[in-house]
């Protein structure tokens, strides 16, 4: 799970691994104004929307700043639901700061 302030200071953003009956383990973005209650904002990756081969689960997001306005998300995905399936580590790059400063 990753929690950061929104760039405009209006609240907080959390990216977390979740389970959804319709498409399994996924990574979602949630938003909150005061970190006491959270509302689902959007699904980032799921097995059904993952590019490439079919996946069983997409999970464990971690974000790291790798330069000015450049972020990389590392996460796991696997296709254990097929014979010979394996787990892999993937990454995605964001070319603008998705978060404000950590408070």
Coordinates of N, CA and C in Angstrom, one line a residue:
X1 N 0.8 -1.2 0.0 CA 0.0 0.0 0.0 C 0.9 1.2 0.0
X2 N 0.5 2.3 -0.8 CA 1.2 3.5 -0.8 C 0.2 4.6 -0.6
X3 N 0.6 5.6 0.3 CA -0.3 6.7 0.7 C 0.5 8.0 0.5
X4 N 0.0 8.9 -0.3 CA 0.6 10.2 -0.5 C -0.4 11.3 -0.5
X5 N 0.0 12.6 -0.2 CA -0.9 13.7 -0.3 C -1.2 14.0 -1.8
X6 N -2.4 14.5 -2.1 CA -2.7 14.9 -3.5 C -1.9 16.2 -3.8
X7 N -1.5 16.4 -5.0 CA -0.7 17.6 -5.4 C -1.3 18.9 -5.0
X8 N -2.6 19.0 -5.0 CA -3.3 20.3 -4.7 C -3.6 20.5 -3.2
X9 N -3.2 19.5 -2.4 CA -3.4 19.5 -1.0 C -4.8 19.3 -0.5
X10 N -5.7 18.8 -1.4 CA -7.1 18.6 -1.1 C -7.4 17.3 -0.4
X11 N -6.4 16.4 -0.2 CA -6.7 15.2 0.4 C -5.6 14.2 0.2
X12 N -5.9 12.9 0.2 CA -4.9 11.9 0.1 C -5.2 10.8 -1.0
X13 N -4.2 10.2 -1.5 CA -4.4 9.1 -2.5 C -3.7 7.9 -1.9
X14 N -4.4 6.7 -2.1 CA -3.8 5.5 -1.6 C -3.9 4.5 -2.8
X15 N -2.8 3.8 -3.1 CA -2.8 2.7 -4.1 C -2.6 1.4 -3.3
X16 N -3.5 0.5 -3.4 CA -3.5 -0.8 -2.6 C -3.9 -2.0 -3.4
X17 N -3.4 -3.1 -3.0 CA -3.9 -4.4 -3.6 C -5.2 -4.7 -3.0
X18 N -6.2 -5.1 -3.8 CA -7.5 -5.5 -3.3 C -8.0 -6.8 -4.0
X19 N -9.1 -7.3 -3.5 CA -9.7 -8.5 -4.1 C -11.1 -8.1 -4.5
X20 N -11.4 -8.4 -5.8 CA -12.7 -8.2 -6.3 C -13.2 -9.5 -7.0
X21 N -14.4 -9.9 -6.6 CA -15.0 -11.1 -7.1 C -15.0 -11.2 -8.7
X22 N -15.3 -10.0 -9.3 CA -15.5 -10.1 -10.8 C -14.1 -10.2 -11.5
X23 N -13.0 -9.8 -10.9 CA -11.7 -10.0 -11.6 C -10.5 -10.3 -10.8
X24 N -10.7 -10.8 -9.6 CA -9.6 -11.2 -8.8 C -8.8 -10.1 -8.1
X25 N -7.5 -10.4 -7.8 CA -6.6 -9.5 -7.1 C -6.2 -8.4 -8.1
X26 N -6.4 -7.1 -7.6 CA -6.1 -6.0 -8.5 C -5.4 -4.9 -7.7
X27 N -5.0 -3.8 -8.4 CA -4.5 -2.6 -7.7 C -5.4 -1.5 -8.0
X28 N -5.9 -0.8 -6.9 CA -6.9 0.2 -7.0 C -6.3 1.5 -6.4
X29 N -6.9 2.6 -6.8 CA -6.6 3.9 -6.2 C -7.8 4.3 -5.4
X30 N -7.5 4.7 -4.1 CA -8.6 5.2 -3.2 C -8.3 6.6 -2.8
X31 N -9.3 7.4 -2.5 CA -9.1 8.8 -2.1 C -9.7 9.1 -0.7
X32 N -9.2 10.0 0.0 CA -9.7 10.4 1.3 C -9.3 11.9 1.5
X33 N -10.2 12.6 2.3 CA -9.9 14.0 2.6 C -9.1 14.0 3.9
X34 N -9.4 13.1 4.9 CA -8.7 13.2 6.2 C -8.1 11.9 6.6
X35 N -8.0 10.9 5.8 CA -7.5 9.6 6.1 C -8.3 8.8 7.1
X36 N -9.5 9.2 7.4 CA -10.4 8.5 8.3 C -11.3 7.6 7.5
X37 N -11.8 8.0 6.4 CA -12.6 7.2 5.5 C -12.1 7.3 4.1
X38 N -12.2 6.2 3.4 CA -11.6 6.2 2.0 C -12.7 5.8 1.0
X39 N -12.7 6.3 -0.2 CA -13.6 6.0 -1.3 C -12.8 5.5 -2.5
X40 N -13.3 4.4 -3.1 CA -12.7 3.9 -4.3 C -12.7 4.9 -5.4
X41 N -11.5 5.2 -6.0 CA -11.5 6.2 -7.1 C -11.4 5.5 -8.5
X42 N -10.5 4.6 -8.6 CA -10.4 3.9 -9.9 C -9.5 2.6 -9.7
X43 N -9.7 1.7 -10.7 CA -8.9 0.5 -10.7 C -7.7 0.8 -11.6
X44 N -6.5 0.5 -11.2 CA -5.3 0.8 -11.9 C -4.9 -0.4 -12.8
X45 N -4.7 -1.6 -12.2 CA -4.5 -2.8 -13.0 C -5.3 -3.9 -12.4
X46 N -5.8 -4.8 -13.2 CA -6.5 -6.0 -12.8 C -6.1 -7.1 -13.8
X47 N -6.3 -8.4 -13.4 CA -6.0 -9.5 -14.3 C -6.7 -9.3 -15.7
X48 N -7.9 -8.8 -15.7 CA -8.7 -8.6 -16.9 C -8.2 -7.5 -17.8
X49 N -7.6 -6.5 -17.2 CA -7.1 -5.3 -18.0 C -5.6 -5.3 -18.2
X50 N -4.9 -6.3 -17.6 CA -3.5 -6.3 -17.7 C -3.0 -6.6 -19.1
X51 N -2.1 -5.8 -19.7 CA -1.6 -6.0 -21.0 C -0.8 -7.3 -21.1
X52 N -0.9 -8.0 -22.3 CA -0.1 -9.2 -22.5 C -0.9 -10.5 -22.1
X53 N -0.2 -11.4 -21.6 CA -0.8 -12.7 -21.4 C -1.8 -12.7 -20.2
X54 N -2.8 -13.6 -20.1 CA -3.7 -13.6 -19.0 C -3.0 -13.7 -17.7
X55 N -3.5 -13.0 -16.7 CA -3.0 -13.0 -15.4 C -4.0 -13.5 -14.4
X56 N -3.5 -14.1 -13.3 CA -4.4 -14.6 -12.2 C -4.6 -13.5 -11.2
X57 N -3.5 -12.7 -10.9 CA -3.5 -11.7 -9.9 C -2.5 -10.6 -10.2
X58 N -2.9 -9.4 -9.8 CA -2.0 -8.2 -9.9 C -2.0 -7.6 -8.5
X59 N -0.9 -7.4 -7.9 CA -0.9 -7.1 -6.5 C 0.4 -6.4 -6.0
X60 N 0.5 -6.0 -4.7 CA 1.6 -5.4 -4.0 C 2.3 -4.2 -4.7
X61 N 1.6 -3.1 -4.9 CA 2.2 -1.9 -5.5 C 3.2 -1.3 -4.5
X62 N 4.3 -0.7 -5.1 CA 5.2 0.1 -4.4 C 5.7 1.2 -5.3
X63 N 5.8 2.4 -4.8 CA 6.2 3.5 -5.6 C 7.5 4.1 -5.1
X64 N 8.3 4.6 -6.1 CA 9.6 5.2 -5.7 C 9.9 6.3 -6.7
X65 N 10.3 7.5 -6.2 CA 10.7 8.6 -7.0 C 12.1 8.2 -7.6
X66 N 12.2 8.3 -9.0 CA 13.5 8.0 -9.6 C 14.1 9.2 -10.3
X67 N 13.5 10.4 -10.1 CA 14.0 11.6 -10.7 C 12.9 12.7 -10.6
X68 N 13.3 13.9 -10.9 CA 12.3 15.0 -10.9 C 11.1 14.7 -11.7
X69 N 9.9 14.7 -11.0 CA 8.6 14.4 -11.7 C 8.6 13.1 -12.4
X70 N 9.4 12.1 -11.9 CA 9.5 10.8 -12.5 C 9.3 9.7 -11.4
X71 N 8.3 8.9 -11.6 CA 8.0 7.9 -10.5 C 7.9 6.5 -11.2
X72 N 8.3 5.5 -10.5 CA 8.2 4.1 -10.9 C 7.4 3.3 -9.9
X73 N 6.4 2.6 -10.4 CA 5.6 1.6 -9.6 C 6.1 0.2 -9.9
X74 N 6.4 -0.5 -8.8 CA 6.8 -1.9 -8.9 C 5.6 -2.7 -8.4
X75 N 5.3 -3.8 -9.0 CA 4.2 -4.6 -8.6 C 4.4 -6.1 -9.1
X76 N 3.6 -7.0 -8.5 CA 3.7 -8.4 -8.8 C 2.5 -8.8 -9.6
X77 N 2.6 -9.7 -10.5 CA 1.5 -10.3 -11.3 C 1.8 -11.8 -11.5
X78 N 0.8 -12.6 -11.6 CA 1.1 -14.0 -11.9 C -0.1 -14.6 -12.7
X79 N 0.3 -15.7 -13.3 CA -0.7 -16.5 -14.0 C -0.8 -17.9 -13.5
X80 N -0.9 -18.0 -12.2 CA -0.9 -19.3 -11.5 C -2.1 -20.2 -11.8
X81 N -3.1 -19.6 -12.5 CA -4.3 -20.4 -12.8 C -4.1 -21.3 -14.1
X82 N -2.9 -21.2 -14.7 CA -2.7 -22.1 -15.8 C -1.5 -23.0 -15.5
X83 N -1.4 -24.2 -16.1 CA -0.3 -25.1 -15.8 C 1.0 -24.4 -16.2
X84 N 2.0 -24.5 -15.4 CA 3.3 -23.9 -15.6 C 3.3 -22.4 -15.4
X85 N 2.3 -21.8 -14.8 CA 2.2 -20.4 -14.5 C 3.3 -20.0 -13.5
X86 N 3.7 -18.7 -13.6 CA 4.7 -18.2 -12.7 C 4.3 -16.8 -12.2
X87 N 5.0 -16.3 -11.2 CA 4.9 -15.0 -10.7 C 6.0 -14.1 -11.3
X88 N 5.7 -12.9 -11.5 CA 6.7 -12.0 -12.1 C 6.6 -10.6 -11.4
X89 N 7.7 -9.8 -11.5 CA 7.7 -8.4 -11.0 C 7.6 -7.5 -12.2
X90 N 6.7 -6.6 -12.2 CA 6.6 -5.6 -13.3 C 6.8 -4.2 -12.8
X91 N 6.9 -3.3 -13.7 CA 7.0 -1.9 -13.3 C 6.3 -1.0 -14.4
X92 N 5.9 0.1 -13.9 CA 5.3 1.1 -14.8 C 5.9 2.5 -14.4
X93 N 6.1 3.3 -15.4 CA 6.7 4.6 -15.1 C 5.6 5.7 -15.4
X94 N 5.6 6.7 -14.4 CA 4.8 7.9 -14.6 C 5.7 9.1 -14.8
X95 N 5.4 9.8 -15.8 CA 6.3 10.9 -16.2 C 5.9 12.3 -15.6
X96 N 5.1 12.3 -14.7 CA 4.8 13.5 -13.9 C 4.5 13.1 -12.5
X97 N 4.7 13.9 -11.5 CA 4.5 13.5 -10.1 C 3.1 13.2 -9.9
X98 N 2.7 12.0 -9.5 CA 1.3 11.6 -9.2 C 0.9 12.1 -7.8
X99 N 1.8 12.5 -7.0 CA 1.6 12.8 -5.6 C 2.2 14.2 -5.2
X100 N 1.6 14.8 -4.2 CA 2.3 15.9 -3.6 C 3.3 15.4 -2.6
X101 N 3.9 16.3 -1.9 CA 4.9 15.9 -0.9 C 4.4 15.0 0.2
X102 N 5.2 14.1 0.7 CA 4.8 13.3 1.8 C 4.7 14.1 3.0
X103 N 3.6 13.9 3.8 CA 3.4 14.7 5.0 C 3.7 13.8 6.2

